[in-house]
Coordinates of C-alpha atoms and ligand atoms in Angstrom, one line a residue:
M1 CA 98.2 108.8 113.4
T2 CA 94.8 108.6 111.7
S3 CA 93.5 110.0 108.4
P4 CA 89.8 111.1 108.3
Q5 CA 89.2 109.9 104.8
S6 CA 90.9 106.5 104.7
P7 CA 89.7 103.2 106.1
Q8 CA 92.0 102.2 109.0
F9 CA 92.4 98.9 110.6
P10 CA 94.7 98.0 113.5
A11 CA 98.2 96.9 112.6
S12 CA 98.2 94.5 115.5
S13 CA 95.5 91.9 115.0
P14 CA 96.7 88.9 113.0
E15 CA 93.1 87.8 112.1
N16 CA 92.4 91.3 110.8
I17 CA 95.4 91.4 108.5
S18 CA 94.9 88.1 106.8
A19 CA 91.2 88.5 106.7
A20 CA 91.5 92.0 105.3
V21 CA 94.0 90.8 102.6
D22 CA 91.5 88.0 101.7
E23 CA 88.7 90.4 101.5
T24 CA 90.7 92.6 99.0
V25 CA 91.6 89.5 97.0
R26 CA 87.9 88.5 96.8
A27 CA 87.0 92.0 95.6
V28 CA 89.7 91.8 93.0
R29 CA 88.6 88.3 91.8
A30 CA 85.1 89.6 91.4
R31 CA 86.4 92.1 88.8
V32 CA 89.3 90.2 87.1
S33 CA 90.3 86.6 86.7
A34 CA 94.0 87.2 86.2
A35 CA 96.6 85.1 87.9
P36 CA 99.6 87.5 88.0
Q37 CA 103.1 86.1 88.1
V38 CA 104.9 89.3 88.9
G39 CA 104.1 92.5 90.6
V40 CA 105.4 96.0 90.0
V41 CA 105.0 99.1 92.3
L42 CA 105.2 102.3 90.3
G43 CA 106.5 105.3 92.2
S44 CA 106.3 109.1 91.5
G45 CA 105.9 109.9 87.8
L46 CA 106.2 106.3 86.7
G47 CA 102.6 105.3 86.6
A48 CA 102.6 105.3 82.8
F49 CA 104.0 101.8 82.8
A50 CA 100.7 100.4 83.9
D51 CA 99.0 102.0 80.9
S52 CA 101.2 100.1 78.5
L53 CA 100.0 96.7 79.7
T54 CA 98.2 94.5 77.2
D55 CA 94.6 93.7 78.1
L56 CA 94.7 96.3 80.8
V57 CA 92.2 96.2 83.6
K58 CA 92.4 99.1 86.1
I59 CA 90.8 99.1 89.5
P60 CA 91.0 102.3 91.5
F61 CA 92.4 101.6 95.1
G62 CA 89.3 103.4 96.5
E63 CA 87.0 100.7 94.9
L64 CA 88.8 97.9 96.9
P65 CA 88.4 97.3 100.6
H66 CA 91.3 98.3 102.8
L67 CA 93.2 100.1 100.1
P68 CA 93.3 103.8 100.8
S69 CA 93.8 106.0 97.8
S70 CA 97.0 108.0 97.7
K71 CA 96.5 111.8 97.5
V72 CA 100.1 112.6 96.4
V73 CA 100.4 114.4 93.1
G74 CA 102.0 112.0 90.6
H75 CA 100.5 108.9 92.3
E76 CA 97.3 107.8 90.6
G77 CA 96.2 105.0 92.9
N78 CA 95.1 102.0 90.8
L79 CA 95.6 98.3 90.9
C80 CA 96.3 97.3 87.3
F81 CA 96.2 93.9 85.6
G82 CA 97.5 92.9 82.2
T83 CA 100.4 91.2 80.4
V84 CA 103.8 92.0 79.2
G85 CA 104.6 89.6 76.4
S86 CA 103.2 86.4 77.8
V87 CA 103.7 87.3 81.5
P88 CA 100.7 88.2 83.6
V89 CA 101.4 91.2 85.7
V90 CA 99.8 93.2 88.5
C91 CA 100.9 96.8 89.0
M92 CA 100.3 99.3 91.7
Q93 CA 99.9 102.6 89.8
G94 CA 101.0 104.7 92.8
R95 CA 101.3 103.7 96.4
V96 CA 100.2 104.7 99.9
H97 CA 102.8 106.5 102.0
Y98 CA 103.2 106.5 105.8
Y99 CA 103.4 110.3 105.8
E100 CA 99.9 110.5 104.5
G101 CA 98.8 109.3 108.0
H102 CA 97.9 105.7 107.1
S103 CA 98.8 102.9 109.4
M104 CA 101.8 100.7 108.5
A105 CA 99.3 97.9 107.7
A106 CA 97.5 100.1 105.2
C107 CA 100.8 101.2 103.6
V108 CA 101.7 97.5 102.8
H109 CA 98.2 96.2 102.1
G110 CA 98.7 96.6 98.3
V111 CA 101.8 94.5 98.2
R112 CA 100.3 91.9 100.6
T113 CA 97.3 91.6 98.2
M114 CA 99.7 91.1 95.3
A115 CA 101.5 88.3 97.2
R116 CA 98.1 86.7 98.1
L117 CA 97.2 86.9 94.4
G118 CA 100.1 84.6 93.7
V119 CA 103.0 86.8 92.5
T120 CA 106.4 85.3 93.3
S121 CA 108.5 88.4 92.5
V122 CA 107.9 92.1 92.9
L123 CA 109.8 95.0 91.5
L124 CA 109.4 98.3 93.4
T125 CA 110.3 101.7 92.0
N126 CA 110.7 105.0 93.7
A127 CA 112.0 108.6 93.4
A128 CA 114.9 109.3 95.7
G129 CA 117.4 111.9 96.6
G130 CA 121.0 111.1 95.9
L131 CA 123.6 111.4 98.6
D132 CA 126.7 111.2 96.4
P133 CA 127.7 114.7 95.1
T134 CA 129.1 113.1 91.9
W135 CA 125.7 111.7 91.0
M136 CA 123.3 113.5 88.7
P137 CA 119.5 114.0 88.8
G138 CA 118.1 111.3 86.5
D139 CA 120.6 108.7 87.5
L140 CA 119.1 105.2 88.2
M141 CA 120.1 103.2 91.2
L142 CA 119.5 99.5 91.9
I143 CA 118.8 99.1 95.6
D144 CA 121.3 96.7 97.2
D145 CA 120.1 97.1 100.8
H146 CA 118.3 99.5 103.0
L147 CA 118.4 101.5 106.2
N148 CA 115.1 101.7 108.1
L149 CA 115.5 105.0 109.9
V150 CA 111.8 105.5 110.7
G151 CA 111.6 103.5 113.9
T152 CA 108.6 101.5 112.9
N153 CA 108.0 98.3 111.0
P154 CA 104.9 96.9 109.3
L155 CA 105.4 93.6 111.2
I156 CA 105.1 95.1 114.7
G157 CA 102.2 93.4 116.5
P158 CA 101.3 89.8 117.0
N159 CA 102.8 87.7 114.1
D160 CA 100.3 86.2 111.7
A161 CA 101.9 82.9 110.8
A162 CA 99.6 82.7 107.8
L163 CA 101.6 85.5 106.3
G164 CA 105.1 84.6 107.4
P165 CA 107.6 84.0 110.3
R166 CA 107.9 86.1 113.4
F167 CA 111.6 87.0 112.7
P168 CA 112.1 87.2 108.9
D169 CA 115.6 87.1 107.6
M170 CA 116.7 90.3 105.8
T171 CA 120.2 89.2 104.8
K172 CA 119.4 89.1 101.1
A173 CA 116.2 91.2 101.1
Y174 CA 117.0 92.5 97.6
D175 CA 117.1 89.3 95.6
P176 CA 120.5 88.8 93.9
A177 CA 119.0 87.0 90.9
I178 CA 116.6 89.9 90.3
R179 CA 119.4 92.4 90.7
D180 CA 121.5 90.4 88.1
A181 CA 118.6 90.3 85.7
L182 CA 118.0 94.0 86.0
L183 CA 121.7 94.7 85.4
A184 CA 121.7 92.5 82.4
V185 CA 118.6 94.2 81.0
A186 CA 120.2 97.6 81.6
K187 CA 123.4 96.5 79.9
E188 CA 121.5 95.3 76.9
A189 CA 119.6 98.5 76.7
N190 CA 122.7 100.6 77.2
I191 CA 121.3 102.2 80.4
E192 CA 123.8 103.1 83.0
M193 CA 122.9 101.9 86.4
R194 CA 124.3 102.8 89.9
S195 CA 123.7 100.7 92.9
G196 CA 123.6 101.4 96.6
V197 CA 121.8 101.5 99.9
Y198 CA 118.4 103.3 100.2
A199 CA 117.6 105.0 103.5
W200 CA 113.9 105.3 104.4
L201 CA 112.7 108.4 106.3
S202 CA 109.1 109.1 106.9
G203 CA 108.9 112.5 105.3
P204 CA 106.9 114.5 104.4
T205 CA 109.6 117.1 105.0
Y206 CA 112.6 116.6 102.9
E207 CA 115.7 116.0 105.0
T208 CA 117.9 118.7 106.6
P209 CA 121.5 119.0 105.4
A210 CA 122.6 117.6 108.8
E211 CA 120.4 114.5 108.3
I212 CA 121.9 114.0 104.9
R213 CA 125.4 114.2 106.3
M214 CA 124.4 111.7 108.9
M215 CA 123.0 109.3 106.3
R216 CA 126.2 109.5 104.3
L217 CA 128.2 108.5 107.3
L218 CA 125.8 105.6 107.9
G219 CA 126.5 104.3 104.4
A220 CA 123.4 105.4 102.5
H221 CA 123.5 106.3 98.8
A222 CA 119.9 107.5 98.4
V223 CA 117.1 108.6 100.6
G224 CA 113.3 108.4 100.1
M225 CA 109.9 108.1 101.8
S226 CA 108.7 104.7 100.6
T227 CA 109.6 101.2 99.5
V228 CA 111.1 99.8 102.8
P229 CA 107.8 98.9 104.5
E230 CA 106.7 97.1 101.3
V231 CA 110.0 95.2 101.0
I232 CA 109.6 94.1 104.6
A233 CA 106.0 92.9 104.1
L234 CA 106.9 91.1 100.9
R235 CA 110.0 89.4 102.4
H236 CA 107.8 88.3 105.4
M237 CA 105.5 86.6 102.8
G238 CA 108.5 85.0 101.0
V239 CA 108.2 87.1 97.9
R240 CA 111.4 87.9 96.0
V241 CA 112.0 91.6 95.7
G242 CA 114.0 94.0 93.5
A243 CA 113.9 97.8 93.7
L244 CA 115.0 100.7 91.5
S245 CA 115.4 104.3 92.5
C246 CA 115.3 107.2 90.1
I247 CA 117.6 109.8 91.6
T248 CA 115.4 112.8 91.0
N249 CA 117.6 115.3 92.8
L250 CA 120.7 115.6 94.9
A251 CA 119.7 115.4 98.6
A252 CA 119.3 118.5 100.8
G253 CA 122.4 120.7 101.3
I254 CA 124.4 119.1 98.4
T255 CA 123.7 121.8 95.8
G256 CA 122.6 124.5 98.1
Q257 CA 119.3 124.7 96.2
P258 CA 116.0 124.1 97.9
L259 CA 114.2 120.8 97.1
D260 CA 110.9 120.9 95.2
H261 CA 108.4 118.0 94.6
K262 CA 107.8 119.4 91.1
E263 CA 111.5 118.8 90.2
V264 CA 111.2 115.3 91.6
E265 CA 108.2 114.5 89.4
E266 CA 109.7 116.2 86.3
T267 CA 113.0 114.3 86.6
A268 CA 111.2 111.0 87.2
R269 CA 109.0 111.6 84.1
A270 CA 112.1 112.5 82.0
R271 CA 113.6 109.1 82.9
R272 CA 110.4 107.3 82.2
P273 CA 111.4 105.7 78.9
E274 CA 114.5 104.1 80.4
L275 CA 112.6 102.9 83.5
L276 CA 109.8 101.5 81.3
R277 CA 112.4 99.6 79.2
L278 CA 114.0 98.2 82.3
L279 CA 110.6 97.1 83.8
G280 CA 109.5 95.5 80.5
G281 CA 112.8 93.8 79.9
W282 CA 112.9 92.4 83.4
I283 CA 109.4 91.1 83.1
E284 CA 110.2 89.4 79.8
R285 CA 113.2 87.7 81.4
V286 CA 111.1 86.5 84.3
G287 CA 108.7 85.0 81.8
A288 CA 111.6 83.3 79.9
A289 CA 113.1 81.8 83.0
Ligands
HPA1 N1 114.4 113.0 100.0 C1 113.4 112.2 100.3 N2 112.6 111.7 99.4 C2 112.8 112.0 98.1 C3 113.8 112.9 97.7 C4 114.7 113.4 98.7 O1 115.6 114.2 98.4 N3 113.7 113.0 96.3 C5 112.7 112.2 95.9 N4 112.1 111.6 97.0

């Protein structure tokens, strides 16, 4: 798949990936001297968190080499630097999705750049459909594990040992200490939190009811179109990962109502205050640790 507007580079050449990440890092360094400790990826409707950073510096993805800008409504597409308390942070305000036609390498280039900039932990957020009929739109889910149902992987191609090992372990892909920290922050803030398995499908169609029934049988609790490639690329580079889903809707066929991106955005936006509190609280804990 190719996209006419976006810079593409092959997913397969190891020199290309490392060199491309270094090029992006150099372009960042020319604009900002920050040394971020943690990274955050802001999904649909959650970009506002980046605007709350102290000493904010915002770089549009399109102004950095190898970072295609996302065209999805609700995804702004900026790399943002700043602090929360005393903790230096880098945020992706929006992300690049596989269904937009970008290569896997392009989809994970932002998080690889964060890792090269020195972050040791990244928290990813997304909007997702809920598979449990007893859940409600607006529920928040901590991701415990994932199912990659897309049949591709950002690490396909010759391995670049400068990034990580050929066969990365995914046993504890979602860092237990980050999960515990997020649960503690949620408890303190009186925010109810579910947890479960996130299934990645490519989109851009929402799923069919039959696909949703299949995923329930497979043990998934939520379904979405992002996050998993980024988790894989970050684990490859040894970065600790946590991930949160905002369950913006019940998945296809559960309520009988058609799914609508506007509803997804509105629900994510309505839960923004809680999500922002969780992100801020988590970052402060990381800083205190
Ligand atoms: N399916 C896939 N992705 C999504 C959904 C969904 O129901 N809701 C938000 N993102």
